[in-house]
Coordinates of C-alpha atoms in Angstrom, one line a residue:
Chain X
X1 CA 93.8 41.4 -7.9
X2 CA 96.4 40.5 -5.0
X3 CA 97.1 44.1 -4.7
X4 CA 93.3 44.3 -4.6
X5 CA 92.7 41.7 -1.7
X6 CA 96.2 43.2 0.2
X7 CA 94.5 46.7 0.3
X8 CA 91.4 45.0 2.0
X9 CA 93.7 43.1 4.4
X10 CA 95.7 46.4 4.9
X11 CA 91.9 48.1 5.7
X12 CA 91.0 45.1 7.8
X13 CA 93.8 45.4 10.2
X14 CA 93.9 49.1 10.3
X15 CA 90.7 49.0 11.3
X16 CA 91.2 46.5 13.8
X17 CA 93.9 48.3 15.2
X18 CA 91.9 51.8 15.3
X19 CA 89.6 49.7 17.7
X20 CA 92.1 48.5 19.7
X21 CA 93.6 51.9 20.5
X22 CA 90.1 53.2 21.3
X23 CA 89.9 50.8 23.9
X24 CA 93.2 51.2 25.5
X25 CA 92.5 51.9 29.3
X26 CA 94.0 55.3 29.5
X27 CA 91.5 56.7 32.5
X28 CA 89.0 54.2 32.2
X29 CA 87.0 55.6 35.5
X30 CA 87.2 59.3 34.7
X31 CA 87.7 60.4 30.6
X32 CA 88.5 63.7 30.4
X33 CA 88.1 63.6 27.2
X34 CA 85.9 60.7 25.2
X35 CA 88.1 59.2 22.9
X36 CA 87.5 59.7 19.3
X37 CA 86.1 57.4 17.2
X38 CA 89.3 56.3 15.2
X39 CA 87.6 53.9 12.7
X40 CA 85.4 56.4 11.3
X41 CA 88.3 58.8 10.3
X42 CA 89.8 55.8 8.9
X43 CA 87.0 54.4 7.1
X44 CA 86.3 57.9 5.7
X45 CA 89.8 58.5 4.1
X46 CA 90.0 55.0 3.1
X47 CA 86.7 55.7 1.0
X48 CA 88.1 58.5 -0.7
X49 CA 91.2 57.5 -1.6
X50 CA 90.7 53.4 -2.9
X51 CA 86.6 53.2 -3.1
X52 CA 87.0 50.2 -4.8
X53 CA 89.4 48.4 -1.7
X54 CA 86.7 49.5 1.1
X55 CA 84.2 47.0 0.3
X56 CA 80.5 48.0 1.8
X57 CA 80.7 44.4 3.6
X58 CA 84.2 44.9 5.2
X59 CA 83.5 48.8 6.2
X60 CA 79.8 47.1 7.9
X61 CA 81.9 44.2 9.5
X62 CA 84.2 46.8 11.1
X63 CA 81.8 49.2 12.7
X64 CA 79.8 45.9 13.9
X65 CA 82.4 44.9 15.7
X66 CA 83.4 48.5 16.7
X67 CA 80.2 48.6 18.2
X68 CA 80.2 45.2 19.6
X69 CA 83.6 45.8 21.2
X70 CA 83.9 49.2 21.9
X71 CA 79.9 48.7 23.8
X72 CA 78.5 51.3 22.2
X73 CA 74.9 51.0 21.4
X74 CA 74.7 47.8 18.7
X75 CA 74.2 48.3 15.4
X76 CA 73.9 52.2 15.2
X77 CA 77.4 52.8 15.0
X78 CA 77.7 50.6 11.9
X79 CA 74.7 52.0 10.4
X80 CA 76.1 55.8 10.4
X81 CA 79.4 54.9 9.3
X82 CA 78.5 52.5 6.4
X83 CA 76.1 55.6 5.3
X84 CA 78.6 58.2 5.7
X85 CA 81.2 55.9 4.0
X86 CA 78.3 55.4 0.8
X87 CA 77.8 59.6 0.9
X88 CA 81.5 60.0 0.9
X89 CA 81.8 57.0 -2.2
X90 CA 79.4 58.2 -4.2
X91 CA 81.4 62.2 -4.0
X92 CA 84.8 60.8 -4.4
X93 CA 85.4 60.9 -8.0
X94 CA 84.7 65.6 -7.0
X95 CA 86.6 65.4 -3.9
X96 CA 89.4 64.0 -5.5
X97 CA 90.0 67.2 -7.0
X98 CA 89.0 69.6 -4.3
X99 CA 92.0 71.0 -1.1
X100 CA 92.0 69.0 1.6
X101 CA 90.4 71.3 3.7
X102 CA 87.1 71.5 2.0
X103 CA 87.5 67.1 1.9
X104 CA 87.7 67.8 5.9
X105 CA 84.9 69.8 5.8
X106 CA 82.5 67.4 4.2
X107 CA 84.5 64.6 6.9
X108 CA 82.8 67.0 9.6
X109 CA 79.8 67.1 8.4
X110 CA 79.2 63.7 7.9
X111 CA 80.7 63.1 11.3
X112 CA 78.6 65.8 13.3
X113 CA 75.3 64.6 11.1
X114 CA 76.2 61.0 12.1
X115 CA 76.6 61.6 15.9
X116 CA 73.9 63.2 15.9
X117 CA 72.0 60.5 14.3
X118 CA 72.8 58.2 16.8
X119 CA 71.9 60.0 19.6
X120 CA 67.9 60.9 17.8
X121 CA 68.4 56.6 17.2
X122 CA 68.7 56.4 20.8
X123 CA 66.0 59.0 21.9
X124 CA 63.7 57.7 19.5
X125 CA 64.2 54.4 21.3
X126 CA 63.5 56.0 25.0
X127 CA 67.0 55.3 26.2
X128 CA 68.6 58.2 27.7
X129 CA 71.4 60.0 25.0
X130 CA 74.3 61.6 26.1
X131 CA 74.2 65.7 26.7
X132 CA 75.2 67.6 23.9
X133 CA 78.4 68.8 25.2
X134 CA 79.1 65.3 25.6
X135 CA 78.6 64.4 22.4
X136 CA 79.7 68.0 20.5
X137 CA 83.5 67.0 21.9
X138 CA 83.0 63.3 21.0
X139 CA 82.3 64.9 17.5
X140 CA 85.2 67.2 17.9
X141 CA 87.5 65.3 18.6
X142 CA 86.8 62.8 15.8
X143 CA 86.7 65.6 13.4
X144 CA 90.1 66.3 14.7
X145 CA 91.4 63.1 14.3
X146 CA 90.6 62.9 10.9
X147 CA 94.2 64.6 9.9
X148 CA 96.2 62.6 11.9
X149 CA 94.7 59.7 10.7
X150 CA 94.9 61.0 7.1
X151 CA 98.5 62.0 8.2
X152 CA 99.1 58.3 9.1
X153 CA 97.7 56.4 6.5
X154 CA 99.0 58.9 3.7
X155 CA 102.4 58.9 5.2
X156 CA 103.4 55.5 6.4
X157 CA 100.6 53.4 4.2
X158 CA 101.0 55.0 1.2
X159 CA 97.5 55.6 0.6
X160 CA 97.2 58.7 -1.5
X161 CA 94.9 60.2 -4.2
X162 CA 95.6 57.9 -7.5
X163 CA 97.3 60.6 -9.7
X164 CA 95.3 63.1 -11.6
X165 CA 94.3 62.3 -15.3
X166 CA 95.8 58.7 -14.9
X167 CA 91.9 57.3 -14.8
X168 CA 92.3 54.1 -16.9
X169 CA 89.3 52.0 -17.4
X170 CA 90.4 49.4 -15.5
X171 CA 91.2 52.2 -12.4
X172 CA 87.3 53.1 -13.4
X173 CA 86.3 49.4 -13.1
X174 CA 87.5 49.0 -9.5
X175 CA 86.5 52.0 -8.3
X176 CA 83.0 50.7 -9.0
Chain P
X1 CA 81.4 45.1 -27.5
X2 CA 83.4 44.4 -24.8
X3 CA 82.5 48.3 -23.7
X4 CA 78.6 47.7 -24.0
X5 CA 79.3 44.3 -21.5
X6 CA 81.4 46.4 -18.9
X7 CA 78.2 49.0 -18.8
X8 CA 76.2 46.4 -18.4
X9 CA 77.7 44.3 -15.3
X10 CA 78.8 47.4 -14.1
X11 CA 74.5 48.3 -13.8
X12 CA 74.0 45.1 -12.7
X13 CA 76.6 45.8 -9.6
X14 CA 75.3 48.8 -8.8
X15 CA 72.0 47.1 -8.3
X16 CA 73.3 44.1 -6.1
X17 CA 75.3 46.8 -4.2
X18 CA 72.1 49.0 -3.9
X19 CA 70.2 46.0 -2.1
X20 CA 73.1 45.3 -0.2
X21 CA 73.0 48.5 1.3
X22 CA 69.6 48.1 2.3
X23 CA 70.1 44.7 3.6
X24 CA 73.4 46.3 5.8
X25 CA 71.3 49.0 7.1
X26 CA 67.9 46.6 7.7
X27 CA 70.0 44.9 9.6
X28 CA 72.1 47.5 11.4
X29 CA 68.4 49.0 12.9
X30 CA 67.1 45.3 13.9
X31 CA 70.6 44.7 15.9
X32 CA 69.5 48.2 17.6
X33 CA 65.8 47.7 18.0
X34 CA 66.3 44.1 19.5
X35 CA 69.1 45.6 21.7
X36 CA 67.0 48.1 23.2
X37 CA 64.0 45.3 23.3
X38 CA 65.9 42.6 24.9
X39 CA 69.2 43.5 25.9
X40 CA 70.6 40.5 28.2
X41 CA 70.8 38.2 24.3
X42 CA 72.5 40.9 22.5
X43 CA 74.7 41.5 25.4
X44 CA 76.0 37.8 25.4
X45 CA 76.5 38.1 21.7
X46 CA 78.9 41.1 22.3
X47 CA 80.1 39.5 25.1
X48 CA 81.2 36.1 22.9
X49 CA 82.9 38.6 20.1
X50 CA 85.0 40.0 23.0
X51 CA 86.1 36.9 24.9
X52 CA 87.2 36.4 20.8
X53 CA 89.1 39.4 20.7
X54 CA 90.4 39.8 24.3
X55 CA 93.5 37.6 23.9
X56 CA 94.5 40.0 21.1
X57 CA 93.4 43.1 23.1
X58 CA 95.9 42.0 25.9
X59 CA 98.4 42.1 23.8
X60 CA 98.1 45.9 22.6
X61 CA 96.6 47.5 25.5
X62 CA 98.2 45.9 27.8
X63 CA 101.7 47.5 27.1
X64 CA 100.3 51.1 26.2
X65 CA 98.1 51.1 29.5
X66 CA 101.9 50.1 31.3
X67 CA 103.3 53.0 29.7
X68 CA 101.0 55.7 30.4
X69 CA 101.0 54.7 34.1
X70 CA 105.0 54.4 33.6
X71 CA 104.1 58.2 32.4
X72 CA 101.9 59.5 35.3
X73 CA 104.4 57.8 37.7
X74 CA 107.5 59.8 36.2
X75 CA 105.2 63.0 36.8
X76 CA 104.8 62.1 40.4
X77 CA 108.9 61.5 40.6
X78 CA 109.0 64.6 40.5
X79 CA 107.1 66.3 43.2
X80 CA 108.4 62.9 45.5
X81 CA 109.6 65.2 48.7
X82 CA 106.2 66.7 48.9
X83 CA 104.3 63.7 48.4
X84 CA 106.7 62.0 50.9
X85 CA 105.8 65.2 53.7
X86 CA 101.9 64.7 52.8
X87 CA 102.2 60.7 53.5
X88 CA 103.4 61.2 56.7
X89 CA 101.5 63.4 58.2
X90 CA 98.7 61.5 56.8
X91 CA 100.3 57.9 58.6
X92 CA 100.4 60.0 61.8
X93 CA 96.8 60.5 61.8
X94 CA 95.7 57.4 60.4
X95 CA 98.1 55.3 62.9
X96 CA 95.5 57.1 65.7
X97 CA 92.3 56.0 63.9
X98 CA 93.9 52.5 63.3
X99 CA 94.1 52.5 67.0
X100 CA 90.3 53.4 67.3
X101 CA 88.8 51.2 64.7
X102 CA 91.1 48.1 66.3
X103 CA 89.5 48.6 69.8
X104 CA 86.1 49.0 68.3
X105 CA 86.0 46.2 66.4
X106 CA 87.1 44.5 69.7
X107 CA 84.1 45.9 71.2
X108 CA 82.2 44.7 69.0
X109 CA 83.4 41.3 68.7
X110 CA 82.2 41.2 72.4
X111 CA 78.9 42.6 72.0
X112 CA 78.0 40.4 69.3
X113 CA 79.2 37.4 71.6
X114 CA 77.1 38.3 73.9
X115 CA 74.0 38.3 71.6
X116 CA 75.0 35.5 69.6
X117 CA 74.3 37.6 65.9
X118 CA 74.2 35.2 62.8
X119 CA 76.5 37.4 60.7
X120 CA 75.9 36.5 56.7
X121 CA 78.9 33.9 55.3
X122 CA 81.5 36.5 54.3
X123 CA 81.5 37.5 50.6
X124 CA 84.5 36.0 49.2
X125 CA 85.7 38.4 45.8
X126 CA 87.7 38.1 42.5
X127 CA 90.2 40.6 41.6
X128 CA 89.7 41.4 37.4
X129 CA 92.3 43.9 35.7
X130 CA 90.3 46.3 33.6
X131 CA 91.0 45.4 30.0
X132 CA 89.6 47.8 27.7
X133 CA 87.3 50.3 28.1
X134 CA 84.0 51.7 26.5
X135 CA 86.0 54.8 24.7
X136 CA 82.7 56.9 23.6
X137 CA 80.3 59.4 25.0
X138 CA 77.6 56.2 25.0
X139 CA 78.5 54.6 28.0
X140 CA 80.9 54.1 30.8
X141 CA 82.5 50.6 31.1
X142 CA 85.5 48.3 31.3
X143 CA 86.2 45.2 29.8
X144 CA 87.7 43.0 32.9
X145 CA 89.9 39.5 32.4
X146 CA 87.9 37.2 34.8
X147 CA 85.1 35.6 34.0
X148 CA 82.4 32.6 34.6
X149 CA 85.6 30.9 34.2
X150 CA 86.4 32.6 37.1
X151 CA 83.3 32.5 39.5
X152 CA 82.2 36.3 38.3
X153 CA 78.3 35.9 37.4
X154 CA 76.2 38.5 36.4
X155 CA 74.9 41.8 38.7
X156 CA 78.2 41.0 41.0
X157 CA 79.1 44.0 42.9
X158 CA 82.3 45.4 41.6
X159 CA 84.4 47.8 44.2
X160 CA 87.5 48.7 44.3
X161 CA 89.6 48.9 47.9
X162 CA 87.7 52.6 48.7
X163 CA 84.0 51.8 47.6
X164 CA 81.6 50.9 44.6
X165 CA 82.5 51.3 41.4
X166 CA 80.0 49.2 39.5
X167 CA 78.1 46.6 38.5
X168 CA 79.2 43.4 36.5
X169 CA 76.6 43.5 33.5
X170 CA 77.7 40.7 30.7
X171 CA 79.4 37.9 31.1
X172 CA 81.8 35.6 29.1
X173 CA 83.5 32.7 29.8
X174 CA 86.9 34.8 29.9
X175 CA 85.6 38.4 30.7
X176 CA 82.9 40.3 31.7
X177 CA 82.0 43.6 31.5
X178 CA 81.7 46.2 34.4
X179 CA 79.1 49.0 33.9
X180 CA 80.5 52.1 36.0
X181 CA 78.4 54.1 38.3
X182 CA 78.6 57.1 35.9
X183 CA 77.4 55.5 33.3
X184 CA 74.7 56.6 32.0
X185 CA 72.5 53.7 32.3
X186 CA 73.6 52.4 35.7
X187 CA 70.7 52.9 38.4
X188 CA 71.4 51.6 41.8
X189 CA 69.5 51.7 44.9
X190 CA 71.5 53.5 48.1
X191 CA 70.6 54.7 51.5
X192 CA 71.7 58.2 52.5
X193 CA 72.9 57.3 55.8
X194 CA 72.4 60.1 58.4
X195 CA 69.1 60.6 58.0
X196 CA 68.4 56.9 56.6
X197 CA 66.9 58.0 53.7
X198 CA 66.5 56.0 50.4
X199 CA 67.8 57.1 46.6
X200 CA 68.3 55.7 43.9
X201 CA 71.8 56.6 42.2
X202 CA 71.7 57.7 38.7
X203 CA 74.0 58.1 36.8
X204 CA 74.7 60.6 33.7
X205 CA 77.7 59.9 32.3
X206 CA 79.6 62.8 34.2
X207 CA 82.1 62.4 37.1
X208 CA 79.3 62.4 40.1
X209 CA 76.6 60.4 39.4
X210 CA 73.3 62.2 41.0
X211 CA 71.1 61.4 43.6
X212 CA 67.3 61.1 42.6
X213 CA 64.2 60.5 44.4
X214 CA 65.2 62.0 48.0
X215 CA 62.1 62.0 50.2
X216 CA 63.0 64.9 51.8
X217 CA 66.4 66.7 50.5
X218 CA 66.6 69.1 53.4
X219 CA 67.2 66.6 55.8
X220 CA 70.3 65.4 53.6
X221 CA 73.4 67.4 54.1
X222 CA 76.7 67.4 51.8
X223 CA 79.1 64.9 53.6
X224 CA 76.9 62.2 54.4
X225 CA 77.7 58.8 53.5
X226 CA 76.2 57.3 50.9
X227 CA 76.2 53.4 50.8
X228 CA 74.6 50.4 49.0
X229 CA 71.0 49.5 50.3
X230 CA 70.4 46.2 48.9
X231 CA 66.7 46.6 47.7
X232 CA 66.2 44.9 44.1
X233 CA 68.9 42.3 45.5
X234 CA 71.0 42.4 43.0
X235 CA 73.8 44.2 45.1
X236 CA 74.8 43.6 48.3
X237 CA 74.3 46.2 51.0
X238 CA 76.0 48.4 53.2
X239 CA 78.9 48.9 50.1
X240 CA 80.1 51.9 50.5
X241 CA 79.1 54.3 47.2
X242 CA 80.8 57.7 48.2
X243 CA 79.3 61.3 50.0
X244 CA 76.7 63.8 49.4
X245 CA 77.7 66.8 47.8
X246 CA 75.4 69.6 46.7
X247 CA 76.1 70.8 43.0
X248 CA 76.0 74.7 42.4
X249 CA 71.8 74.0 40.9
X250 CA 71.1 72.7 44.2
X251 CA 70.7 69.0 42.8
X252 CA 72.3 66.3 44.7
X253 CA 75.4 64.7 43.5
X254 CA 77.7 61.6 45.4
X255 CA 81.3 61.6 45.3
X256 CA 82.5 59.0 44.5
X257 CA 83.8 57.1 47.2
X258 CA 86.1 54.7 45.2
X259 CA 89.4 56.4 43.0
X260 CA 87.8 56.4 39.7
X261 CA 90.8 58.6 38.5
X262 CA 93.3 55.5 39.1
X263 CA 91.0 52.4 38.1
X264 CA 92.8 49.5 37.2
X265 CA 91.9 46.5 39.7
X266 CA 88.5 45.7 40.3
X267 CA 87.5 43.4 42.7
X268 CA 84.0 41.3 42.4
X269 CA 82.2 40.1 45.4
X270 CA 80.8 36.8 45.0
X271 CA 78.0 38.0 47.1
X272 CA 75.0 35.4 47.3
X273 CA 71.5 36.8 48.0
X274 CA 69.6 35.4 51.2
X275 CA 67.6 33.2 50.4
X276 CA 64.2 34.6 50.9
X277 CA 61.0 32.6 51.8
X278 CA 58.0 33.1 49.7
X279 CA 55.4 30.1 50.2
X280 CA 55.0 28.0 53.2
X281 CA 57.3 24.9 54.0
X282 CA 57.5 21.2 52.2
X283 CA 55.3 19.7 55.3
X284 CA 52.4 20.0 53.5
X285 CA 52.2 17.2 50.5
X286 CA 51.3 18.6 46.9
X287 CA 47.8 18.0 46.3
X288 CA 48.7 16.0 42.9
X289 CA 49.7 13.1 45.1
X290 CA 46.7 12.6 46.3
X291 CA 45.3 11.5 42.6
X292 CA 48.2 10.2 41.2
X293 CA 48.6 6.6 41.3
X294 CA 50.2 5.8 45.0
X295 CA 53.9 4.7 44.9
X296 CA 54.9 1.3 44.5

C-alpha cells in the first residue's frame, strides 16, 4: 500500500517535472523546434508498466494542469492523454509481452491519433489549428521522446515490466 | 468465496471507473467549449494555477535558461575577434546617426515650442523576465514575473528595446502572460508607413507574422516600416512592429522588428488610452432630477 501511494507520488512529481522542462525558456521568441510533449511519453510508459499506480484521476489532474500551464488549448490536452493512457491500460496485460519496438509503435499511434484530435477539436470549434507540419514535428518529436523517457524512467526509476509469469493475484488486483 | 467477492468488487470498479471516465472526459470538453466561448474566465483560472506554480517554476527554469545562455555565450567566445571587427565598424556608423538623430530631436524640440503641441503623458513601462514559455505547436507565449502586483494590466503593450513583441493577455497577481506576435491567435492593427496604409498583423505561428487586408499591396514595398496604429485602442500607437518583406508566394510578411531570437526581458508600457468623449458635457442636469424629490 505505501509502495502503492510512493509510486503515485513518484508519478506526481515526474509529471510535474516533465512540465516544468517543457516550459524552460530555451528560445522562447523563435522555437525551432516545438518542444515535445514530455508528459505524454511519461504518462504512456507509466501505464504500461504499473497500470494500477497511474490512477485515471492523477493522469487527468496532470494533463489539466499541463494544459493550464503549458497554455495550450484547456482541457483538450487532458482529454487525449487520459484516452490514450485508458487505450494503452486496457492493452497492457499484450504489450507486456510484445519488443519494445512494436510498444513504440502503438505509443505513435496514439500520439499522432491524439494530435490530431486536438487540432479537428480546435477546427471543430472555428479557432484556427496549427499547419500540419507544425503539428507532424510536434508529433515527431514526442514520438521521439518516448525512448528517452522510457530510457529514464526504466533506468534511473526503476520502472520496468513486473517479471514474466510472476502475475500473483494480488499483482492482478492492483493492476485493476 | 473470497474468489467470487474479488470478481465481484473487482466488476463493481470497473463500473465506477467506467463513469469516471465519462465524467473526466465530460468535463475535459466543457473546460474546452467554455474556453473557446468565453475565454477572459478560463484565462484567469489558468492564470491563478500559474501564479501557484511560478515560485516553483523559478526555481527549475530559472537555472537551465542561465545555462543555455551560458552555452550560446561560450559559442560566441569563440568567433570574439570577428564579432569585435563587426561592432566597430557598426559604432563608426552609428556614432554618425547618433549625431543626426541628436540634432533632430533638437529641431524638433524647437518646432514644437513654437507651436506649443500637447504631447501625451509619457508611457512609463515595467520590465518582466520571461518565465516559462508556451512549449507546443498551439500557441506562442511567455509566462513573465510581474504582474497586477506590479502595475501590468491586461492588453499592455509588451516590446522589447527594438520593437513589439506582444501583447499582455492574462493577468495574475504575480505574472502575466504575454501572447507573441507569431502566435497564432494574436491580431493587431498596424499602419504600413510609406504609403500610410492600414493592416491588420496576423499571425500564424511561424517566424513572420503576415500582413492581411492591404488596400492596395502594390503601393507597399519590402522595407517599409511597419508600426502600431492604435485603432481598437488597446495598443498604443506609433510602436514600432518590424518591415515589409514579400515572401516567395507573393503574400506579405513583417520582420520582425524586435530580436525574437534573444527574448528574455520584456518591457510593458503602462500606456493609458485617451480618454475619448462620447456624449455631451455634465452642464446639462439629468432629467431624473427634475422629478425626484428636490434636495434638502
Amino acid at each position: 500500500m505505501i509502495r502503492w501511494a510512493v509510486r503515485i507520488a513518484m508519478l506526481i512529481l515526474a509529471g510535474f517535472g516533465c512540465i516544468l522542462l517543457s516550459a524552460i525558456p530555451l528560445q522562447p521568441g523563435a522555437p525551432q523546434w516545438p518542444m515535445p510533449d514530455l508528459l505524454f511519453a511519461l504518462c504512456c510508459y507509466w501505464v504500461l508498466r504499473r497500470p494500477g499506480s497511474a490512477p485515471l484521476i492523477v493522469v487527468f489532474a496532470l494533463g489539466l494542469a499541463a494544459d493550464m500551464l503549458l497554455m495550450r488549448p484547456v482541457g483538450i490536452g487532458a482529454l487525449t492523454l487520459v484516452l490514450a493512457t485508458e487505450v494503452l491500460r486496457g492493452q497492457s496485460r499484450h504489450l507486456r509481452e510484445v519488443p519494445f519496438v512494436v510498444e513504440w509503435a502503438m505509443v505513435a499511434a496514439l500520439i499522432s491519433m491524439g494530435v490530431a484530435m486536438q487540432a479537428v477539436l480546435i477546427w471543430i470549434s472555428l479557432g484556427s489549428p496549427p499547419t500540419v507540419g507544425q503539428l507532424g514535428r510536434y508529433a515527431a518529436g514526442t514520438m521521439l521522446s518516448y525512448p528517452l523517457v522510457a530510457l529514464i524512467c526504466g533506468g534511473l526509476l526503476g520502472l520496468r515490466h513486473r517479471g514474466n509469469g510472476k502475475l500473483t493475484y494480488s499483482t492482478y488486483l492492483g493492476e485493476g | 468465496m473470497a474468489y467470487v467477492s474479488g470478481q465481484k468488487q473487482t466488476s463493481l470498479w470497473r463500473t465506477t471507473r467506467q463513469i469516471l471516465l465519462g465524467v473526466i472526459v465530460l468535463v475535459c470538453l466543457t473546460l474546452f467549449v467554455l474556453w473557446r466561448i468565453d475565454s477572459p474566465r478560463v484565462e484567469r483560472l489558468r492564470m491563478t494555477l500559474a501564479d501557484a506554480a511560478l515560485p516553483s517554476m523559478e526555481w527549475t527554469t530559472r537555472p537551465a535558461a542561465r545555462f543555455t545562455n551560458m552555452l550560446q555565450d561560450f559559442q560566441s567566445y569563440v568567433r570574439v575577434y570577428e564579432q569585435n571587427e563587426e561592432l566597430r565598424r557598426e559604432l563608426q556608423t552609428m556614432s554618425g546617426w547618433r549625431e543626426a538623430a541628436l540634432q533632430l530631436e533638437q529641431r524638433n524640440a524647437r518646432l514644437r515650442a513654437l507651436n506649443n503641441v500637447q504631447l501625451s503623458p509619457r508611457a512609463t513601462f515595467i520590465t518582466g523576465e520571461i518565465m516559462a514559455d508556451s512549449a507546443g505547436p498551439f500557441s506562442r507565449s511567455g509566462l513573465l514575473n510581474v504582474g497586477a502586483g506590479n502595475g501590468v494590466t491586461d492588453g499592455s503593450a509588451a516590446l522589447d528595446g527594438l520593437g513589439l513583441v506582444g501583447r499582455i493577455s492574462g493577468v495574475g497577481e504575480e505574472t502575466s502572460r504575454v501572447i507573441f506576435l507569431t502566435d497564432i491567435n494574436s491580431r493587431v492593427p498596424v499602419v504600413i508607413q510609406g504609403s500610410g496604409q492600414r493592416a491588420i498583423l496576423t499571425g500564424d505561428n511561424t517566424d513572420a507574422p503576415l500582413i492581411d487586408f492591404v488596400e492596395d499591396t502594390a503601393r507597399v514595398r519590402p522595407g517599409d516600416r511597419v508600426v502600431t496604429s492604435g485603432d481598437g485602442g488597446v495598443l498604443p500607437a506609433d510602436v514600432l512592429a518590424g518591415q515589409v518583406i514579400v515572401a516567395a508566394n507573393g503574400q506579405l510578411r513583417l520582420r520582425l522588428a524586435a530580436d525574437y531570437d534573444r527574448l528574455r526581458f520584456v518591457r510593458i508600457l503602462n500606456h493609458r488610452p485617451q480618454p475619448t468623449i462620447h456624449r455631451p458635457g455634465g452642464l446639462i442636469a439629468d432629467e431624473p432630477f427634475f422629478f425626484a424629490e428636490e434636495p434638502e
